[in-house]
């Protein structure tokens, strides 16, 4: 069965510094990987996805993610963090179905300090 | 478009009571799903549906029922509420025909069972 792991409960970074939120995955077959963000008292919002092609995927709000097949990782990155990026971030993998039956990680809270 | 609408936003139940969490989407999405979010456990899939009249179980289906009589609506029924069902519940939908279209989430229902 597919699974994802987010090893860090929380990541702290100063505004203007680069940020990385880690995710590793386990799948049988081709990985379909996603990042979602959750702001307080809201549902999750889609950030970006990796299906196939370039290992560096660009998404919303200046975020990007690097797919690494040999390390089975899909880390979320941003070159310069903003205080408004503070939120809960979820990595997810799609099961081998033809629809969006996603398995989510436990989430990583990102705190960006001014 | 309203997107995915969940009602109510908050609910308090006593153990043994039943209730229905409502979910409606106006994007003509074939796929709809229910997740629960608990601290440290991320989001776990309860039930899902790939179209009217078709439902299936997710990871944590016990204590919950669903039905899908229309494309727009996907209610979640708690048959006899238990304190272990205290959680935040999210409904999410997406297209099936465009298999990697992202999930759209509602803003959640916060349920407390006493």
PDB file of C-alpha atoms in Angstrom, chain B:
ATOM      1  CA  UNK B   1     -19.136  28.755  -7.944  1.00  0.00           C
ATOM      2  CA  UNK B   2     -19.420  27.976  -4.254  1.00  0.00           C
ATOM      3  CA  UNK B   3     -17.046  24.986  -4.568  1.00  0.00           C
ATOM      4  CA  UNK B   4     -17.438  22.412  -1.781  1.00  0.00           C
ATOM      5  CA  UNK B   5     -19.886  23.407   0.945  1.00  0.00           C
ATOM      6  CA  UNK B   6     -20.031  21.616   4.282  1.00  0.00           C
ATOM      7  CA  UNK B   7     -22.676  22.065   6.950  1.00  0.00           C
ATOM      8  CA  UNK B   8     -22.746  22.493   9.860  1.00  0.00           C
ATOM      9  CA  UNK B   9     -19.442  24.155  10.754  1.00  0.00           C
ATOM     10  CA  UNK B  10     -19.619  23.012  14.369  1.00  0.00           C
ATOM     11  CA  UNK B  11     -21.594  20.305  16.150  1.00  0.00           C
ATOM     12  CA  UNK B  12     -21.700  18.898  19.667  1.00  0.00           C
ATOM     13  CA  UNK B  13     -23.307  15.490  20.172  1.00  0.00           C
ATOM     14  CA  UNK B  14     -23.883  13.246  23.134  1.00  0.00           C
ATOM     15  CA  UNK B  15     -22.677   9.665  22.990  1.00  0.00           C
ATOM     16  CA  UNK B  16     -25.207   7.520  21.156  1.00  0.00           C
ATOM     17  CA  UNK B  17     -26.806  10.320  19.158  1.00  0.00           C
ATOM     18  CA  UNK B  18     -26.911  10.187  15.396  1.00  0.00           C
ATOM     19  CA  UNK B  19     -26.421  12.953  12.874  1.00  0.00           C
ATOM     20  CA  UNK B  20     -25.654  13.682   9.235  1.00  0.00           C
ATOM     21  CA  UNK B  21     -22.834  15.869   7.998  1.00  0.00           C
ATOM     22  CA  UNK B  22     -23.763  17.497   4.720  1.00  0.00           C
ATOM     23  CA  UNK B  23     -21.480  18.009   1.734  1.00  0.00           C
ATOM     24  CA  UNK B  24     -22.425  19.575  -1.587  1.00  0.00           C
ATOM     25  CA  UNK B  25     -20.323  20.572  -4.601  1.00  0.00           C
ATOM     26  CA  UNK B  26     -21.308  22.554  -7.673  1.00  0.00           C
ATOM     27  CA  UNK B  27     -18.367  21.663  -9.941  1.00  0.00           C
ATOM     28  CA  UNK B  28     -19.907  18.519 -11.443  1.00  0.00           C
ATOM     29  CA  UNK B  29     -17.156  16.408  -9.889  1.00  0.00           C
ATOM     30  CA  UNK B  30     -17.618  12.673 -10.147  1.00  0.00           C
ATOM     31  CA  UNK B  31     -15.336  11.812  -7.225  1.00  0.00           C
ATOM     32  CA  UNK B  32     -16.260  12.767  -3.662  1.00  0.00           C
ATOM     33  CA  UNK B  33     -14.699  11.694  -0.410  1.00  0.00           C
ATOM     34  CA  UNK B  34     -14.764  12.165   3.353  1.00  0.00           C
ATOM     35  CA  UNK B  35     -11.665  12.508   5.513  1.00  0.00           C
ATOM     36  CA  UNK B  36     -11.228  12.997   9.229  1.00  0.00           C
ATOM     37  CA  UNK B  37      -8.345  15.036  10.613  1.00  0.00           C
ATOM     38  CA  UNK B  38      -6.886  14.245  14.003  1.00  0.00           C
ATOM     39  CA  UNK B  39      -3.761  15.726  15.612  1.00  0.00           C
ATOM     40  CA  UNK B  40      -0.630  13.776  14.766  1.00  0.00           C
ATOM     41  CA  UNK B  41      -2.505  11.496  12.373  1.00  0.00           C
ATOM     42  CA  UNK B  42      -3.022  13.670   9.347  1.00  0.00           C
ATOM     43  CA  UNK B  43      -6.079  13.008   7.217  1.00  0.00           C
ATOM     44  CA  UNK B  44      -7.597   9.565   7.032  1.00  0.00           C
ATOM     45  CA  UNK B  45     -10.074   8.498   4.382  1.00  0.00           C
ATOM     46  CA  UNK B  46     -13.480   7.381   5.671  1.00  0.00           C
ATOM     47  CA  UNK B  47     -15.574   6.739   2.549  1.00  0.00           C
ATOM     48  CA  UNK B  48     -15.484   7.752  -1.082  1.00  0.00           C
ATOM     49  CA  UNK B  49     -17.627   7.699  -4.199  1.00  0.00           C
ATOM     50  CA  UNK B  50     -16.788   7.779  -7.903  1.00  0.00           C
ATOM     51  CA  UNK B  51     -20.304   8.629  -9.019  1.00  0.00           C
ATOM     52  CA  UNK B  52     -23.982   8.588  -8.125  1.00  0.00           C
ATOM     53  CA  UNK B  53     -24.972   5.227  -6.708  1.00  0.00           C
ATOM     54  CA  UNK B  54     -21.373   4.087  -6.129  1.00  0.00           C
ATOM     55  CA  UNK B  55     -19.651   4.230  -2.742  1.00  0.00           C
ATOM     56  CA  UNK B  56     -16.748   2.411  -1.150  1.00  0.00           C
ATOM     57  CA  UNK B  57     -14.915   2.249   2.149  1.00  0.00           C
ATOM     58  CA  UNK B  58     -11.701   4.022   2.964  1.00  0.00           C
ATOM     59  CA  UNK B  59      -9.227   3.460   5.753  1.00  0.00           C
ATOM     60  CA  UNK B  60     -11.520   4.174   8.747  1.00  0.00           C
ATOM     61  CA  UNK B  61     -15.158   3.439   7.762  1.00  0.00           C
ATOM     62  CA  UNK B  62     -16.479   1.921  10.997  1.00  0.00           C
ATOM     63  CA  UNK B  63     -19.305   3.907  12.577  1.00  0.00           C
ATOM     64  CA  UNK B  64     -20.036   5.894   9.414  1.00  0.00           C
ATOM     65  CA  UNK B  65     -22.430   5.451   6.498  1.00  0.00           C
ATOM     66  CA  UNK B  66     -22.608   7.273   3.189  1.00  0.00           C
ATOM     67  CA  UNK B  67     -24.849   7.370   0.155  1.00  0.00           C
ATOM     68  CA  UNK B  68     -24.596   9.160  -3.189  1.00  0.00           C
ATOM     69  CA  UNK B  69     -27.993   9.685  -4.767  1.00  0.00           C
ATOM     70  CA  UNK B  70     -26.921  12.717  -6.825  1.00  0.00           C
ATOM     71  CA  UNK B  71     -23.663  13.959  -8.318  1.00  0.00           C
ATOM     72  CA  UNK B  72     -23.762  17.062  -6.097  1.00  0.00           C
ATOM     73  CA  UNK B  73     -24.338  15.622  -2.621  1.00  0.00           C
ATOM     74  CA  UNK B  74     -22.417  13.179  -0.460  1.00  0.00           C
ATOM     75  CA  UNK B  75     -23.719  13.117   3.141  1.00  0.00           C
ATOM     76  CA  UNK B  76     -21.872  11.345   5.943  1.00  0.00           C
ATOM     77  CA  UNK B  77     -23.987   9.711   8.635  1.00  0.00           C
ATOM     78  CA  UNK B  78     -22.849   8.914  12.133  1.00  0.00           C
ATOM     79  CA  UNK B  79     -25.069   6.110  13.342  1.00  0.00           C
ATOM     80  CA  UNK B  80     -24.336   6.197  17.073  1.00  0.00           C
ATOM     81  CA  UNK B  81     -21.772   8.824  17.987  1.00  0.00           C
ATOM     82  CA  UNK B  82     -18.807   7.878  20.174  1.00  0.00           C
ATOM     83  CA  UNK B  83     -16.158  10.106  21.805  1.00  0.00           C
ATOM     84  CA  UNK B  84     -13.586   8.547  19.435  1.00  0.00           C
ATOM     85  CA  UNK B  85     -15.420  10.272  16.591  1.00  0.00           C
ATOM     86  CA  UNK B  86     -14.516  13.693  17.941  1.00  0.00           C
ATOM     87  CA  UNK B  87     -12.607  15.150  15.019  1.00  0.00           C
ATOM     88  CA  UNK B  88     -12.633  17.627  12.165  1.00  0.00           C
ATOM     89  CA  UNK B  89     -14.309  16.218   9.082  1.00  0.00           C
ATOM     90  CA  UNK B  90     -13.494  17.297   5.558  1.00  0.00           C
ATOM     91  CA  UNK B  91     -15.334  16.611   2.350  1.00  0.00           C
ATOM     92  CA  UNK B  92     -13.306  16.743  -0.891  1.00  0.00           C
ATOM     93  CA  UNK B  93     -14.140  16.312  -4.565  1.00  0.00           C
ATOM     94  CA  UNK B  94     -12.449  16.131  -7.952  1.00  0.00           C
ATOM     95  CA  UNK B  95     -12.943  15.007 -11.512  1.00  0.00           C
ATOM     96  CA  UNK B  96     -12.451  11.363 -12.392  1.00  0.00           C
ATOM     97  CA  UNK B  97     -12.127  11.817 -16.142  1.00  0.00           C
ATOM     98  CA  UNK B  98      -9.161  14.149 -15.604  1.00  0.00           C
ATOM     99  CA  UNK B  99      -7.481  11.757 -13.248  1.00  0.00           C
ATOM    100  CA  UNK B 100      -4.874  14.100 -11.810  1.00  0.00           C
ATOM    101  CA  UNK B 101      -7.080  17.110 -11.265  1.00  0.00           C
ATOM    102  CA  UNK B 102      -6.583  18.247  -7.659  1.00  0.00           C
ATOM    103  CA  UNK B 103      -8.920  17.608  -4.761  1.00  0.00           C
ATOM    104  CA  UNK B 104     -11.106  20.541  -3.727  1.00  0.00           C
ATOM    105  CA  UNK B 105     -11.824  20.642  -0.008  1.00  0.00           C
ATOM    106  CA  UNK B 106     -14.635  22.127   2.028  1.00  0.00           C
ATOM    107  CA  UNK B 107     -13.875  24.164   5.144  1.00  0.00           C
ATOM    108  CA  UNK B 108     -14.653  21.320   7.494  1.00  0.00           C
ATOM    109  CA  UNK B 109     -17.073  20.368  10.260  1.00  0.00           C
ATOM    110  CA  UNK B 110     -15.704  20.330  13.789  1.00  0.00           C
ATOM    111  CA  UNK B 111     -17.502  17.600  15.732  1.00  0.00           C
ATOM    112  CA  UNK B 112     -17.304  17.053  19.474  1.00  0.00           C
ATOM    113  CA  UNK B 113     -18.872  13.973  21.057  1.00  0.00           C
ATOM    114  CA  UNK B 114     -19.293  14.109  24.837  1.00  0.00           C
TER     115      UNK B 114
END
